[in-house]
mmCIF file with all atom_site columns, C-alpha atoms in Angstrom:
data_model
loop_
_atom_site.group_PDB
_atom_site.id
_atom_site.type_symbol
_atom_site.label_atom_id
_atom_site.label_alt_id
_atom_site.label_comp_id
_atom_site.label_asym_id
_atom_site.label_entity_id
_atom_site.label_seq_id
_atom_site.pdbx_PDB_ins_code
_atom_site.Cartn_x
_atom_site.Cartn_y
_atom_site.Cartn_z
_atom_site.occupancy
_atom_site.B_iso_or_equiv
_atom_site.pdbx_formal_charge
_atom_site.auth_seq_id
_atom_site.auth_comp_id
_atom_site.auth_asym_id
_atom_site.auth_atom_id
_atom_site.pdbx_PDB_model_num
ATOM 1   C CA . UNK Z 1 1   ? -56.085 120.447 -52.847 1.00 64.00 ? 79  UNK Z CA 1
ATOM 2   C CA . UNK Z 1 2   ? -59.248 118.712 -52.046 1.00 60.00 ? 80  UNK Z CA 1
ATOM 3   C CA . UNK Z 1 3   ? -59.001 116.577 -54.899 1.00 61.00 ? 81  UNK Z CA 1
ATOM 4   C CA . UNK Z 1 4   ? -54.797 116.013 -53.969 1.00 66.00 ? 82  UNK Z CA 1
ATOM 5   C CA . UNK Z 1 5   ? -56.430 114.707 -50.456 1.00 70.00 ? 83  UNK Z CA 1
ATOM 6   C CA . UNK Z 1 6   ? -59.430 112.440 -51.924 1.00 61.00 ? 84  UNK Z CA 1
ATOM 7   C CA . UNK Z 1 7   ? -56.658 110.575 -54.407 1.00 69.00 ? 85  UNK Z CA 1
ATOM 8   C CA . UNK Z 1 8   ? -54.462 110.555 -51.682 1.00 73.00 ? 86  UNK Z CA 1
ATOM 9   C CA . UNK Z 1 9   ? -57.065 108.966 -49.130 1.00 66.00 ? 87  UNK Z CA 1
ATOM 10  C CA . UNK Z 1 10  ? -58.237 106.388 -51.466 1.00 67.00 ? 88  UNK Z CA 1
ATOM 11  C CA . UNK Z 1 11  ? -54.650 105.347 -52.541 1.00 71.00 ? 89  UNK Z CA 1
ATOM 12  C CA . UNK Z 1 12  ? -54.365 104.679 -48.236 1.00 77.00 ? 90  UNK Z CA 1
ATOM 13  C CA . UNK Z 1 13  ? -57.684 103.417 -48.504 1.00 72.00 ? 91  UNK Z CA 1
ATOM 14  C CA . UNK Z 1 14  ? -56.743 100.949 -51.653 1.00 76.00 ? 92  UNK Z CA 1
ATOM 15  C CA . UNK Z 1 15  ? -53.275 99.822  -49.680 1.00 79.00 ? 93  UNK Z CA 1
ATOM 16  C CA . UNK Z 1 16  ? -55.514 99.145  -46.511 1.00 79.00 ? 94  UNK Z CA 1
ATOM 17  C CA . UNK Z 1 17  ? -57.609 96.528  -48.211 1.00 75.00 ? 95  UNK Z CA 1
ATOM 18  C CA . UNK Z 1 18  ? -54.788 95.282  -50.124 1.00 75.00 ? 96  UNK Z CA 1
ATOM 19  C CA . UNK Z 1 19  ? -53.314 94.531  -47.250 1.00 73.00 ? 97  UNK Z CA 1
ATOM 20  C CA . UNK Z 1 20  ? -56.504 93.200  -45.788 1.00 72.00 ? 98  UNK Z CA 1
ATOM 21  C CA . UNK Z 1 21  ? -56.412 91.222  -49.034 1.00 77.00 ? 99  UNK Z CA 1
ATOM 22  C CA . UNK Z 1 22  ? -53.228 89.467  -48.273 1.00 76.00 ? 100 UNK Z CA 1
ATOM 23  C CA . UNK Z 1 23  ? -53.493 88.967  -44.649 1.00 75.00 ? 101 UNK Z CA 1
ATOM 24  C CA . UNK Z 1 24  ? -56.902 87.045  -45.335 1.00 81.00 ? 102 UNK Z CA 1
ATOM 25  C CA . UNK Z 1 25  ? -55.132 85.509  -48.060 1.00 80.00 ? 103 UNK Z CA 1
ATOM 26  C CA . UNK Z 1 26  ? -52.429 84.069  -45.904 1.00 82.00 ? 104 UNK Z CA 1
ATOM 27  C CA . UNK Z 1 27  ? -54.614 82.992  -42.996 1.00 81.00 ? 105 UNK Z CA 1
ATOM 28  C CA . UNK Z 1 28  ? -56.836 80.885  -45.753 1.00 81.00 ? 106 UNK Z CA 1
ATOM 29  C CA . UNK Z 1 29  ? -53.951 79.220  -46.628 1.00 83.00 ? 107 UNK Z CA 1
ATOM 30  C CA . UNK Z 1 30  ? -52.750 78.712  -43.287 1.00 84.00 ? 108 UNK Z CA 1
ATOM 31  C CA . UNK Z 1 31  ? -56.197 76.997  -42.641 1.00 83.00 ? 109 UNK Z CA 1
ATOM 32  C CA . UNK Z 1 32  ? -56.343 75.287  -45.452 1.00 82.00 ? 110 UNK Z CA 1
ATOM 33  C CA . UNK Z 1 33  ? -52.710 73.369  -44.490 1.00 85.00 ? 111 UNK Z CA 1
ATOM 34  C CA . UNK Z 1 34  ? -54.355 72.699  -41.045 1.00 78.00 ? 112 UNK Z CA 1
ATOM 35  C CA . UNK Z 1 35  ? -57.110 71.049  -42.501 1.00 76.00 ? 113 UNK Z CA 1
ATOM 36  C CA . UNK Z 1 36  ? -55.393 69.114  -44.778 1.00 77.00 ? 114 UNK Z CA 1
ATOM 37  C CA . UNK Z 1 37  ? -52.329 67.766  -42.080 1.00 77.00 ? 115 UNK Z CA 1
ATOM 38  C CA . UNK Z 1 38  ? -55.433 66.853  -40.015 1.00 70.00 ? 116 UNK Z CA 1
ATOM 39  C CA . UNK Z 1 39  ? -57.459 65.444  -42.522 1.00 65.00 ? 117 UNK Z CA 1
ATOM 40  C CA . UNK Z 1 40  ? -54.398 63.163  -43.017 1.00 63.00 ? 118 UNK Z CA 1
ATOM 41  C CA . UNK Z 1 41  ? -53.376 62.894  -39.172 1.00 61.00 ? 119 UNK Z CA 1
ATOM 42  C CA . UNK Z 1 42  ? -57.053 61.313  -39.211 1.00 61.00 ? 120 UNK Z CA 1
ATOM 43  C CA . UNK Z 1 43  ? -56.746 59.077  -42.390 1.00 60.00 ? 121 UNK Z CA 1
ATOM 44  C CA . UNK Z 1 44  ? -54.089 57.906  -41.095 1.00 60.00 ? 122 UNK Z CA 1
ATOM 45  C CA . UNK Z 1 45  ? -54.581 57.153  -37.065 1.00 63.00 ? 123 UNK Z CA 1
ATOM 46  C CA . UNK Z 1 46  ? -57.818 55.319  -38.702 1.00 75.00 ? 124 UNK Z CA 1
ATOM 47  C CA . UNK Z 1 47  ? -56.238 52.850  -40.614 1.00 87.00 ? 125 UNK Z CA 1
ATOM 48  C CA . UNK Z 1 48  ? -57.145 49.437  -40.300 1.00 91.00 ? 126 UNK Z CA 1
ATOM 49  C CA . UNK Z 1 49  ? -53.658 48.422  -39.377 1.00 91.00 ? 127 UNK Z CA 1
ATOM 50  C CA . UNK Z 1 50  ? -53.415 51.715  -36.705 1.00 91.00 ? 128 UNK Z CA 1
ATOM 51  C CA . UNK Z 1 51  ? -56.431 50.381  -35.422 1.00 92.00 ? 129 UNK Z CA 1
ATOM 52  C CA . UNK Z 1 52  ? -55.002 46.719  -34.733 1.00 95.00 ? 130 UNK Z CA 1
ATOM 53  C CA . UNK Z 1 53  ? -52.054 47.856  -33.305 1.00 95.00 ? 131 UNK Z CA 1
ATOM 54  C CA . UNK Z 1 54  ? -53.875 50.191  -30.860 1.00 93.00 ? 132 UNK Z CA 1
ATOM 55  C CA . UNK Z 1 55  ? -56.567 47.867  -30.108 1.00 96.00 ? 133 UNK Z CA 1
ATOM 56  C CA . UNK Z 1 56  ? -52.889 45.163  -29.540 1.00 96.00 ? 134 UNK Z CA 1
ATOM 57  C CA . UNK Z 1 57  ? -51.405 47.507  -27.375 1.00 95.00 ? 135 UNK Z CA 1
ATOM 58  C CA . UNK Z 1 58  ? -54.923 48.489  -24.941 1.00 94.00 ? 136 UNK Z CA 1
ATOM 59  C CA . UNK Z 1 59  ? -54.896 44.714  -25.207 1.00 93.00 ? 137 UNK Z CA 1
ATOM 60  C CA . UNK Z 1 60  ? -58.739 44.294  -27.044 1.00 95.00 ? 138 UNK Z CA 1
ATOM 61  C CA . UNK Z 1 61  ? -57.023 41.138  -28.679 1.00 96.00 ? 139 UNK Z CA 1
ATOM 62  C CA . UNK Z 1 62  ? -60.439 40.277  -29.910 1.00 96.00 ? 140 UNK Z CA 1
ATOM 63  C CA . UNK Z 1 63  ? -60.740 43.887  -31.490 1.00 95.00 ? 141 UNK Z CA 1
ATOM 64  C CA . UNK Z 1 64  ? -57.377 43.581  -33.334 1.00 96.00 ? 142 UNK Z CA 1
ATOM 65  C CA . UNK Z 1 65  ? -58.727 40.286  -34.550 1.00 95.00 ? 143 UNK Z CA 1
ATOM 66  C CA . UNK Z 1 66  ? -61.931 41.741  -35.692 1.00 95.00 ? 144 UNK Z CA 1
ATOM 67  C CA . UNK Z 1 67  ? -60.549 44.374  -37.808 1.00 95.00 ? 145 UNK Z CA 1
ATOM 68  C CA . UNK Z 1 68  ? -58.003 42.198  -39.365 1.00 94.00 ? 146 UNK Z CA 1
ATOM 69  C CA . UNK Z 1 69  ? -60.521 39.869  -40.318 1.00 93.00 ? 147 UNK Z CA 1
ATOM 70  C CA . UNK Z 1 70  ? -63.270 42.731  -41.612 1.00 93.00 ? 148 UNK Z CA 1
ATOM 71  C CA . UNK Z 1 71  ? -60.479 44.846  -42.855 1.00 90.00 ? 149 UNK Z CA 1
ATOM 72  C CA . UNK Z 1 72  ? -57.389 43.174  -44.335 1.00 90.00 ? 150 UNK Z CA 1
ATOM 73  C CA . UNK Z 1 73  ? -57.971 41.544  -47.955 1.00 85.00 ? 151 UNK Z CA 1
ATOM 74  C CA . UNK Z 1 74  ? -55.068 42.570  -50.074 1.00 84.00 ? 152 UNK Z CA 1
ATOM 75  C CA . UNK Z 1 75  ? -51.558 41.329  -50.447 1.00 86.00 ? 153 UNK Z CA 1
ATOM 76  C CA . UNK Z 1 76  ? -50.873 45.459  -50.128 1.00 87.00 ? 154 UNK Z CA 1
ATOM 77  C CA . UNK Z 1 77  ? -52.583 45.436  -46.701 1.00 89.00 ? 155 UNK Z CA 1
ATOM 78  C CA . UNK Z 1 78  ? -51.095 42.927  -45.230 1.00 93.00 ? 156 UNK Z CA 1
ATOM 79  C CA . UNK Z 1 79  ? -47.543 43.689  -46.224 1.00 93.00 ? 157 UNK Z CA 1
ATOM 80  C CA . UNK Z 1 80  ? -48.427 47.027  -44.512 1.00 91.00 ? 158 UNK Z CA 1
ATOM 81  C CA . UNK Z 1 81  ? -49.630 45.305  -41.599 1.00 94.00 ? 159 UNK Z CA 1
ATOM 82  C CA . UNK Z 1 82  ? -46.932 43.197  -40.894 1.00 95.00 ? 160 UNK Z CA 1
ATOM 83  C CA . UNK Z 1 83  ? -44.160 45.695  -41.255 1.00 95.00 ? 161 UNK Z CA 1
ATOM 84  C CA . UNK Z 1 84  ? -46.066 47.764  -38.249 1.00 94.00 ? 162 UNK Z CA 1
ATOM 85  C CA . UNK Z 1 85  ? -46.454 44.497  -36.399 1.00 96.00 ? 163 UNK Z CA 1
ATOM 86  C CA . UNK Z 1 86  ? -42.460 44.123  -36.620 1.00 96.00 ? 164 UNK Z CA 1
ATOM 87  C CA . UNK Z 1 87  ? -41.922 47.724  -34.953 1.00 96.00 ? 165 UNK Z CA 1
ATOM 88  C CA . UNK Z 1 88  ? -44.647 46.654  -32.716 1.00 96.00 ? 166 UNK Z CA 1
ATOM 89  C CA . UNK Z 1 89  ? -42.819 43.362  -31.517 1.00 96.00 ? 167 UNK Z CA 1
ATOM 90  C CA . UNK Z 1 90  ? -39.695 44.944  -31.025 1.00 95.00 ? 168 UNK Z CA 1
ATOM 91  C CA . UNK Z 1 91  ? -41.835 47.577  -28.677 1.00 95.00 ? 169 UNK Z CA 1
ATOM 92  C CA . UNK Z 1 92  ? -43.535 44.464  -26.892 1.00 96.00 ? 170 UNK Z CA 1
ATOM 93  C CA . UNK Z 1 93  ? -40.323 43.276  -26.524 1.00 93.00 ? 171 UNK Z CA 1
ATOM 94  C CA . UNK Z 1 94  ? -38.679 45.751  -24.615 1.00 91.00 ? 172 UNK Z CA 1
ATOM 95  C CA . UNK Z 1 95  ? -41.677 46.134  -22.980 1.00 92.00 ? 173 UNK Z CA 1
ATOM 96  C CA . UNK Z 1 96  ? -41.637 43.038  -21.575 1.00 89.00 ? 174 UNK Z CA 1
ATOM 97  C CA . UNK Z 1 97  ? -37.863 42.694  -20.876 1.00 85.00 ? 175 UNK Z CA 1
ATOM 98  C CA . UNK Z 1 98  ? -38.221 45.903  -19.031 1.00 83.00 ? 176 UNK Z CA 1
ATOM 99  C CA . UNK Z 1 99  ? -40.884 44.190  -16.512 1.00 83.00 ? 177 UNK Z CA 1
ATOM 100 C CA . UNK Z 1 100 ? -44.091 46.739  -18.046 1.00 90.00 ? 178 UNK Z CA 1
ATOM 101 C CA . UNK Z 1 101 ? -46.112 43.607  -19.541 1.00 91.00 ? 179 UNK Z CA 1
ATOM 102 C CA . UNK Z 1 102 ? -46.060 40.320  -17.810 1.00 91.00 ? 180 UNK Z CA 1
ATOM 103 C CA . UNK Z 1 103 ? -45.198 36.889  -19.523 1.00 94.00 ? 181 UNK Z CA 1
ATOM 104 C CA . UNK Z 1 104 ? -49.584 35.928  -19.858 1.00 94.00 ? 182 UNK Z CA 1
ATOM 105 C CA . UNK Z 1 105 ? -50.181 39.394  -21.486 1.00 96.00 ? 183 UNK Z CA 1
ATOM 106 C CA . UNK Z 1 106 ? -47.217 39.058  -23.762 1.00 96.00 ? 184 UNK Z CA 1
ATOM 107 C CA . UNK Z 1 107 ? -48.180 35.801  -24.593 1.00 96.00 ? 185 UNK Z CA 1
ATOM 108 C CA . UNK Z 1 108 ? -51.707 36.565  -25.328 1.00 96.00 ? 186 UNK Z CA 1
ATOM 109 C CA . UNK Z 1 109 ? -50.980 39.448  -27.741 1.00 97.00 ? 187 UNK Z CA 1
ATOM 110 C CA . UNK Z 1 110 ? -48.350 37.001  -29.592 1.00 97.00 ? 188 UNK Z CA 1
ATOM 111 C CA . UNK Z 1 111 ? -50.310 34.174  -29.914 1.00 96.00 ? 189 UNK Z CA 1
ATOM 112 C CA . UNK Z 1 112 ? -53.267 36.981  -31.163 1.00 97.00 ? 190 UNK Z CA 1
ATOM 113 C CA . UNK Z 1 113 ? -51.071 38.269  -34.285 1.00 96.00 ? 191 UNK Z CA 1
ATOM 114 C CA . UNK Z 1 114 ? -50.749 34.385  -34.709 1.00 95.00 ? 192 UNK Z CA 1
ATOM 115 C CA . UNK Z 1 115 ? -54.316 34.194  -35.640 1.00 94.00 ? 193 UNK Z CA 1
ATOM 116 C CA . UNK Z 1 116 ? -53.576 36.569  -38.735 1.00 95.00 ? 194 UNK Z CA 1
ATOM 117 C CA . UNK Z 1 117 ? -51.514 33.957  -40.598 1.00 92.00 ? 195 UNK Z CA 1
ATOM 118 C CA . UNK Z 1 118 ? -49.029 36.668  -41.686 1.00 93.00 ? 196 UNK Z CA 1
ATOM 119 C CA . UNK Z 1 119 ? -46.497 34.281  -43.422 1.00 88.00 ? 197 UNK Z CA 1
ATOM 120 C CA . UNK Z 1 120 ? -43.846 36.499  -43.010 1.00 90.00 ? 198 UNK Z CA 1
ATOM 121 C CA . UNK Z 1 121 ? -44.184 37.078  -38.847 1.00 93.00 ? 199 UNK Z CA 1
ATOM 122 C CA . UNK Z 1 122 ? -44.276 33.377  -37.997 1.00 92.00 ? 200 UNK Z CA 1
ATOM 123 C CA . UNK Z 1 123 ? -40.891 32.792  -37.350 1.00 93.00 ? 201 UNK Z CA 1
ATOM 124 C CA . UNK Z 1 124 ? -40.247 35.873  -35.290 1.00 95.00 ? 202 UNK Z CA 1
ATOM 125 C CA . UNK Z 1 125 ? -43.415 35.271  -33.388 1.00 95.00 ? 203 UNK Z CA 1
ATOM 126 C CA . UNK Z 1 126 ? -42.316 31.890  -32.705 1.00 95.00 ? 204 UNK Z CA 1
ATOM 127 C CA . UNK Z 1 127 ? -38.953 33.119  -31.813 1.00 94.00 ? 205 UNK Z CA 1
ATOM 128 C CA . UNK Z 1 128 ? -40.161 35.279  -29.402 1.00 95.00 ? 206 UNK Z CA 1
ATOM 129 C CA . UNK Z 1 129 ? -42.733 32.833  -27.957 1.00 95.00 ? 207 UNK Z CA 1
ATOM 130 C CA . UNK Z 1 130 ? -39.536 30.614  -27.201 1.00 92.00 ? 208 UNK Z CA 1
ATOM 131 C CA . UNK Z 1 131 ? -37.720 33.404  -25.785 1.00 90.00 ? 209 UNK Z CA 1
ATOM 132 C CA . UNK Z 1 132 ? -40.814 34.910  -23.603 1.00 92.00 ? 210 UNK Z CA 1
ATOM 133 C CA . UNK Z 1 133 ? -41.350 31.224  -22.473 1.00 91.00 ? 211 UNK Z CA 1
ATOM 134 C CA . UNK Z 1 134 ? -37.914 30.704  -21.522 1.00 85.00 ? 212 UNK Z CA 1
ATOM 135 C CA . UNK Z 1 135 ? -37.653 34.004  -19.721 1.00 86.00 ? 213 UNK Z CA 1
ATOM 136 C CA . UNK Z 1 136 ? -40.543 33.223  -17.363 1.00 87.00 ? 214 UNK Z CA 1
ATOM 137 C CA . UNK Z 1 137 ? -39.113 29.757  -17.035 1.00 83.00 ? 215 UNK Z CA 1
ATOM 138 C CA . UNK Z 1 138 ? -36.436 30.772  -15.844 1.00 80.00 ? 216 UNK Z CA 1
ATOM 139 C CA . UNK Z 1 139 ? -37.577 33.411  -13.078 1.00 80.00 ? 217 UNK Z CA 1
ATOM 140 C CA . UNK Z 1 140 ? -39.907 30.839  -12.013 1.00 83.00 ? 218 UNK Z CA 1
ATOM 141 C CA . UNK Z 1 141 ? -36.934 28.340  -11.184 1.00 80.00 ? 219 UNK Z CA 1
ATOM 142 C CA . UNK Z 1 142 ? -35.164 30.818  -9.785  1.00 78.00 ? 220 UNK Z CA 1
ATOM 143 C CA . UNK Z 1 143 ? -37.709 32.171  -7.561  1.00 84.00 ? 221 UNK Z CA 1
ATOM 144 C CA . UNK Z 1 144 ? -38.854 28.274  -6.624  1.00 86.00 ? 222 UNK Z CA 1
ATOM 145 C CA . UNK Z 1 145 ? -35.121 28.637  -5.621  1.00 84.00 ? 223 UNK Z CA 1
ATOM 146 C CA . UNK Z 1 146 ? -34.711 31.143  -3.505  1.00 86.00 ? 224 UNK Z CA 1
ATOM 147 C CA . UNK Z 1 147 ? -37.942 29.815  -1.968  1.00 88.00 ? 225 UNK Z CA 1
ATOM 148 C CA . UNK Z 1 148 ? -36.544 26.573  -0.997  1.00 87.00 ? 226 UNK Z CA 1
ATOM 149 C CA . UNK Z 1 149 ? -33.494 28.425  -0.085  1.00 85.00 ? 227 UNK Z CA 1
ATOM 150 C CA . UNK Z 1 150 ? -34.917 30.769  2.375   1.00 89.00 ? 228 UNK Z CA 1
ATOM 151 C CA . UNK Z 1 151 ? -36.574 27.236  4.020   1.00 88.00 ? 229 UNK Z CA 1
ATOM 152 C CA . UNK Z 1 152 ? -33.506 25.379  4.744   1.00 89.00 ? 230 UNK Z CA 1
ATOM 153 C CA . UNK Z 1 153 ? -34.118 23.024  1.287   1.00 84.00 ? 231 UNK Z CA 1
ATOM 154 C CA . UNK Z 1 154 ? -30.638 23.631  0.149   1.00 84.00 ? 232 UNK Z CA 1
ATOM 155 C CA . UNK Z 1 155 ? -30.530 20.145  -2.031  1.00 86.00 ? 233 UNK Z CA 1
ATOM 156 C CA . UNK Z 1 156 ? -34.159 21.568  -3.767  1.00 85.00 ? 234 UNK Z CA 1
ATOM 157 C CA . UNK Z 1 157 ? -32.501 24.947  -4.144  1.00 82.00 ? 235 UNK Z CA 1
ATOM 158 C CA . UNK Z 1 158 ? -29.695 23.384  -5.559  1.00 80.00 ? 236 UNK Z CA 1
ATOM 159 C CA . UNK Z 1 159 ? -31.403 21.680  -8.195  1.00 83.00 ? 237 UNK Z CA 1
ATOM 160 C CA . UNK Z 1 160 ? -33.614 24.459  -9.175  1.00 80.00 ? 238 UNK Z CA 1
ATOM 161 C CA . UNK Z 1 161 ? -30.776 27.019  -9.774  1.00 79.00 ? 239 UNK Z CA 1
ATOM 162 C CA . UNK Z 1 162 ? -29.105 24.323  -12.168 1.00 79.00 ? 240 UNK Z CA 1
ATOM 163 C CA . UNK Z 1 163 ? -32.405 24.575  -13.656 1.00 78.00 ? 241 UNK Z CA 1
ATOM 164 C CA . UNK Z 1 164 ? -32.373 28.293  -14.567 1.00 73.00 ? 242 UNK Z CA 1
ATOM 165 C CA . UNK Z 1 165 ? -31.932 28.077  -18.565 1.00 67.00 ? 243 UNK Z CA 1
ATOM 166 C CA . UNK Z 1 166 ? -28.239 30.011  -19.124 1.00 68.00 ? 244 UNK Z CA 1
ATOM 167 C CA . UNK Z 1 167 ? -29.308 32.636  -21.663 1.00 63.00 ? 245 UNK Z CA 1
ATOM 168 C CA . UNK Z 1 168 ? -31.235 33.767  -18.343 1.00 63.00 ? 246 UNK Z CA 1
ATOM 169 C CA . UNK Z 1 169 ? -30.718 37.166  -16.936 1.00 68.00 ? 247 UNK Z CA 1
ATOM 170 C CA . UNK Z 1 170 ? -30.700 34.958  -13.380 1.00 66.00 ? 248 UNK Z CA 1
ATOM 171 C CA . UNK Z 1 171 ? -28.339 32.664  -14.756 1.00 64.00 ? 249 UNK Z CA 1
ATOM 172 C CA . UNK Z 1 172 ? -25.213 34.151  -12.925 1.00 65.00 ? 250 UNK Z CA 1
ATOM 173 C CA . UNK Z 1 173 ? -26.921 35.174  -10.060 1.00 66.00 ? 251 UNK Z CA 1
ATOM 174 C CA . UNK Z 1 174 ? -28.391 31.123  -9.360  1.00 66.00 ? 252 UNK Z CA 1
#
């Protein structure tokens, strides 16, 4: 009987630490695919071209410069570069038709990714220039207008909501 109960206790004993076995096993791995995904996460928020667009969007324009210029050699890099400058244009966009960056700052960053040369952004930079310059253009005339409106210059007012460009969200209302 004794010797029944000693195979018996080390068979429990050898399923215990097999089971040990595999729960350590498991939780290695499970570590192990942590430290890779952030290991990536990191490679990859420390990019040159993450760190432009981050240092675009805080609005460190001289930063974003500065790494493109230490950073950006290859054909490779800057092909990569200006496809996250497109997504980023549409974002500064919208940012800026929603009223969250003013015409200056919008400007600024534009004329910024200027500075990189990238052959293929130039027109949609310019584009948006155009359309930014417009935009501010035209809530300038129309808030010259209701200025001289408000004073009893009805002939000035006049004149300066004829002025407001008609692709202008104010056009209708001036």
């Amino acid at each position: 009987k004794a010797v029944d109960t000693a195979k018996s206790v080390a068979g429990k004993i050898k399923k215990e630490i097999q089971n040990h076995k595999a729960v350590f096993a498991s939780l290695y791995a499970v570590v192990m695919v942590a430290v890779i995904i952030l290991t990536c996460l990191a490679f990859y928020f420390n990019t040159p071209n993450q760190r432009i667009i981050r240092a675009l969007k805080s609005g460190d324009n001289a930063e974003a410069v500065s790494i493109f210029y230490d950073n950006i050699d290859t054909t490779n890099e800057k092909e990569s570069l200006t496809k996250n400058l497109e997504k980023f244009l549409v974002n500064l966009k919208d940012d800026f038709d929603a009223g969250e960056i003013d015409y200056h700052e919008t400007k600024s960053k534009l004329n910024t990714i200027l500075t990189f040369n990238l052959e293929d952004l130039s027109l949609k930079i310019a584009e948006m220039l155009d359309y930014i310059d417009n935009s501010n253009e035209a809530c300038v005339s129309f808030e010259d207008a209701e200025r001289a409106d408000n004073n009893g210059d009805y002939e000035k007012a006049i004149e300066l909501y004829k002025s407001v460009p008609q692709n202008s969200s104010y056009y209708d209302v001036a």
